[in-house]
Short mmCIF file of N, CA and C in Angstrom, two decimals:
data_model
loop_
_atom_site.label_atom_id
_atom_site.label_comp_id
_atom_site.label_asym_id
_atom_site.label_seq_id
_atom_site.Cartn_x
_atom_site.Cartn_y
_atom_site.Cartn_z
N GLN A 12 27.61 -1.31 2.69
CA GLN A 12 28.23 -2.58 2.42
C GLN A 12 27.52 -3.22 1.22
N THR A 13 28.29 -3.57 0.19
CA THR A 13 27.73 -4.14 -1.02
C THR A 13 27.47 -5.63 -0.83
N ILE A 14 26.35 -6.07 -1.34
CA ILE A 14 25.96 -7.47 -1.24
C ILE A 14 26.46 -8.21 -2.48
N GLU A 15 27.10 -9.35 -2.29
CA GLU A 15 27.50 -10.21 -3.40
C GLU A 15 26.33 -11.11 -3.77
N LEU A 16 25.91 -11.05 -5.02
CA LEU A 16 24.75 -11.82 -5.45
C LEU A 16 25.15 -12.83 -6.53
N THR A 17 24.46 -13.96 -6.55
CA THR A 17 24.66 -14.95 -7.60
C THR A 17 23.97 -14.46 -8.87
N ASP A 18 24.25 -15.12 -9.99
CA ASP A 18 23.57 -14.77 -11.24
C ASP A 18 22.05 -14.95 -11.11
N GLU A 19 21.64 -15.99 -10.42
CA GLU A 19 20.21 -16.23 -10.22
C GLU A 19 19.58 -15.09 -9.41
N GLN A 20 20.28 -14.63 -8.38
CA GLN A 20 19.77 -13.52 -7.57
C GLN A 20 19.74 -12.23 -8.38
N GLU A 21 20.77 -12.01 -9.21
CA GLU A 21 20.79 -10.83 -10.09
C GLU A 21 19.59 -10.84 -11.03
N ASN A 22 19.29 -12.02 -11.58
CA ASN A 22 18.12 -12.15 -12.47
C ASN A 22 16.83 -11.87 -11.72
N ALA A 23 16.74 -12.35 -10.49
CA ALA A 23 15.55 -12.11 -9.68
C ALA A 23 15.38 -10.62 -9.40
N ILE A 24 16.48 -9.93 -9.10
CA ILE A 24 16.41 -8.49 -8.83
C ILE A 24 16.00 -7.73 -10.08
N ALA A 25 16.53 -8.13 -11.24
CA ALA A 25 16.12 -7.48 -12.49
C ALA A 25 14.62 -7.65 -12.71
N TYR A 26 14.11 -8.84 -12.42
CA TYR A 26 12.67 -9.11 -12.55
C TYR A 26 11.88 -8.24 -11.57
N LEU A 27 12.35 -8.16 -10.33
CA LEU A 27 11.67 -7.35 -9.33
C LEU A 27 11.66 -5.87 -9.72
N LEU A 28 12.79 -5.38 -10.21
CA LEU A 28 12.87 -3.97 -10.63
C LEU A 28 11.91 -3.68 -11.77
N GLU A 29 11.80 -4.61 -12.70
CA GLU A 29 10.87 -4.42 -13.82
C GLU A 29 9.43 -4.35 -13.31
N ASN A 30 9.10 -5.21 -12.36
CA ASN A 30 7.74 -5.23 -11.83
C ASN A 30 7.48 -4.12 -10.82
N LEU A 31 8.52 -3.56 -10.26
CA LEU A 31 8.37 -2.47 -9.31
C LEU A 31 7.85 -1.21 -10.00
N LYS A 32 7.99 -1.14 -11.30
CA LYS A 32 7.47 0.01 -12.05
C LYS A 32 5.97 0.14 -11.86
N CYS A 33 5.32 -0.95 -11.46
CA CYS A 33 3.88 -0.93 -11.18
C CYS A 33 3.59 -0.29 -9.84
N GLY A 34 4.61 -0.09 -9.00
CA GLY A 34 4.42 0.60 -7.74
C GLY A 34 4.69 -0.24 -6.51
N THR A 35 4.28 -1.49 -6.51
CA THR A 35 4.41 -2.34 -5.33
C THR A 35 4.73 -3.76 -5.78
N ILE A 36 5.58 -4.43 -5.03
CA ILE A 36 5.83 -5.85 -5.27
C ILE A 36 5.66 -6.61 -3.96
N ALA A 37 5.32 -7.86 -4.06
CA ALA A 37 5.23 -8.74 -2.90
C ALA A 37 6.24 -9.87 -3.11
N LEU A 38 6.98 -10.16 -2.06
CA LEU A 38 8.00 -11.21 -2.13
C LEU A 38 7.73 -12.17 -0.97
N ASP A 39 7.55 -13.46 -1.30
CA ASP A 39 7.35 -14.43 -0.23
C ASP A 39 8.12 -15.70 -0.54
N GLY A 40 8.23 -16.54 0.45
CA GLY A 40 8.94 -17.79 0.29
C GLY A 40 9.26 -18.37 1.65
N PRO A 41 9.71 -19.61 1.68
CA PRO A 41 10.02 -20.25 2.95
C PRO A 41 11.27 -19.66 3.59
N ALA A 42 11.43 -19.94 4.88
CA ALA A 42 12.61 -19.48 5.60
C ALA A 42 13.87 -20.01 4.91
N GLY A 43 14.86 -19.12 4.78
CA GLY A 43 16.13 -19.52 4.19
C GLY A 43 16.17 -19.50 2.68
N SER A 44 15.12 -18.98 2.04
CA SER A 44 15.07 -18.99 0.58
C SER A 44 15.75 -17.78 -0.06
N GLY A 45 16.20 -16.82 0.76
CA GLY A 45 16.94 -15.68 0.22
C GLY A 45 16.14 -14.39 0.08
N LYS A 46 14.99 -14.32 0.70
CA LYS A 46 14.17 -13.11 0.58
C LYS A 46 14.90 -11.87 1.09
N THR A 47 15.52 -11.99 2.26
CA THR A 47 16.21 -10.84 2.84
C THR A 47 17.37 -10.39 1.96
N THR A 48 18.11 -11.34 1.41
CA THR A 48 19.22 -10.99 0.51
C THR A 48 18.70 -10.26 -0.71
N LEU A 49 17.59 -10.73 -1.27
CA LEU A 49 17.01 -10.05 -2.43
C LEU A 49 16.54 -8.64 -2.08
N ILE A 50 15.93 -8.50 -0.91
CA ILE A 50 15.48 -7.18 -0.48
C ILE A 50 16.67 -6.25 -0.33
N LYS A 51 17.74 -6.71 0.30
CA LYS A 51 18.94 -5.87 0.47
C LYS A 51 19.50 -5.46 -0.89
N GLY A 52 19.59 -6.42 -1.81
CA GLY A 52 20.09 -6.10 -3.15
C GLY A 52 19.20 -5.13 -3.88
N LEU A 53 17.90 -5.29 -3.74
CA LEU A 53 16.94 -4.40 -4.38
C LEU A 53 17.06 -2.99 -3.82
N VAL A 54 17.14 -2.87 -2.50
CA VAL A 54 17.28 -1.56 -1.86
C VAL A 54 18.56 -0.88 -2.32
N GLN A 55 19.65 -1.63 -2.43
CA GLN A 55 20.91 -1.05 -2.91
C GLN A 55 20.77 -0.53 -4.33
N ARG A 56 20.10 -1.30 -5.20
CA ARG A 56 19.94 -0.90 -6.59
C ARG A 56 19.09 0.36 -6.72
N ILE A 57 18.04 0.43 -5.94
CA ILE A 57 17.14 1.58 -6.04
C ILE A 57 17.84 2.83 -5.55
N GLY A 58 18.57 2.72 -4.44
CA GLY A 58 19.38 3.83 -3.96
C GLY A 58 18.60 4.98 -3.35
N GLY A 59 17.32 4.93 -3.35
CA GLY A 59 16.52 6.01 -2.78
C GLY A 59 15.62 5.46 -1.70
N PRO A 60 14.62 6.24 -1.32
CA PRO A 60 13.71 5.78 -0.27
C PRO A 60 12.93 4.53 -0.70
N VAL A 61 12.91 3.55 0.17
CA VAL A 61 12.19 2.30 -0.07
C VAL A 61 11.44 1.93 1.20
N VAL A 62 10.20 1.52 1.07
CA VAL A 62 9.43 1.04 2.22
C VAL A 62 9.43 -0.48 2.16
N VAL A 63 9.94 -1.11 3.21
CA VAL A 63 9.93 -2.56 3.33
C VAL A 63 8.95 -2.90 4.44
N SER A 64 7.89 -3.60 4.07
CA SER A 64 6.84 -3.94 5.03
C SER A 64 6.74 -5.45 5.16
N ALA A 65 6.57 -5.92 6.38
CA ALA A 65 6.42 -7.35 6.65
C ALA A 65 5.00 -7.61 7.16
N MET A 66 4.59 -8.86 7.07
CA MET A 66 3.23 -9.24 7.49
C MET A 66 3.06 -9.26 9.01
N THR A 67 4.14 -9.50 9.74
CA THR A 67 4.04 -9.59 11.20
C THR A 67 5.15 -8.77 11.86
N ASN A 68 4.95 -8.42 13.12
CA ASN A 68 6.00 -7.72 13.86
C ASN A 68 7.26 -8.57 13.98
N LYS A 69 7.08 -9.88 14.16
CA LYS A 69 8.23 -10.77 14.26
C LYS A 69 9.04 -10.74 12.96
N ALA A 70 8.37 -10.81 11.83
CA ALA A 70 9.07 -10.77 10.55
C ALA A 70 9.79 -9.44 10.36
N ALA A 71 9.17 -8.34 10.75
CA ALA A 71 9.83 -7.03 10.66
C ALA A 71 11.05 -6.99 11.57
N SER A 72 10.94 -7.59 12.75
CA SER A 72 12.08 -7.63 13.68
C SER A 72 13.24 -8.42 13.09
N VAL A 73 12.94 -9.53 12.43
CA VAL A 73 13.99 -10.33 11.80
C VAL A 73 14.67 -9.52 10.70
N LEU A 74 13.89 -8.82 9.89
CA LEU A 74 14.47 -7.98 8.84
C LEU A 74 15.39 -6.91 9.44
N LYS A 75 14.95 -6.31 10.52
CA LYS A 75 15.77 -5.29 11.18
C LYS A 75 17.07 -5.89 11.70
N LEU A 76 17.01 -7.07 12.29
CA LEU A 76 18.21 -7.75 12.78
C LEU A 76 19.17 -8.08 11.65
N LYS A 77 18.63 -8.30 10.47
CA LYS A 77 19.46 -8.66 9.31
C LYS A 77 19.88 -7.44 8.50
N GLY A 78 19.66 -6.25 9.03
CA GLY A 78 20.19 -5.05 8.39
C GLY A 78 19.22 -4.18 7.63
N ILE A 79 17.95 -4.53 7.61
CA ILE A 79 16.96 -3.69 6.95
C ILE A 79 16.29 -2.88 8.06
N LYS A 80 16.95 -1.81 8.44
CA LYS A 80 16.62 -1.07 9.66
C LYS A 80 15.24 -0.44 9.66
N ASP A 81 14.71 -0.10 8.51
CA ASP A 81 13.44 0.62 8.45
C ASP A 81 12.24 -0.29 8.17
N ALA A 82 12.39 -1.60 8.31
CA ALA A 82 11.28 -2.52 8.05
C ALA A 82 10.12 -2.23 9.01
N ILE A 83 8.92 -2.30 8.47
CA ILE A 83 7.71 -2.01 9.26
C ILE A 83 6.67 -3.10 9.04
N THR A 84 5.58 -3.06 9.83
CA THR A 84 4.46 -3.97 9.59
C THR A 84 3.30 -3.19 9.00
#
């Protein structure tokens, strides 16, 4: 399922992809700020294996509930 992104989100994903060339990125922000949407868009763009790790088991569970099935702590 393709995610519809705003221009601002597209710009954020382009920034993340550029910085991902370094190997690892960290994404944080308050609840409801769009982190999960950005992660989904990023995973779609990469199209290959991606490791999504959360700081807590609860955060990983939320990611899994929102469709990021392989999220880990």
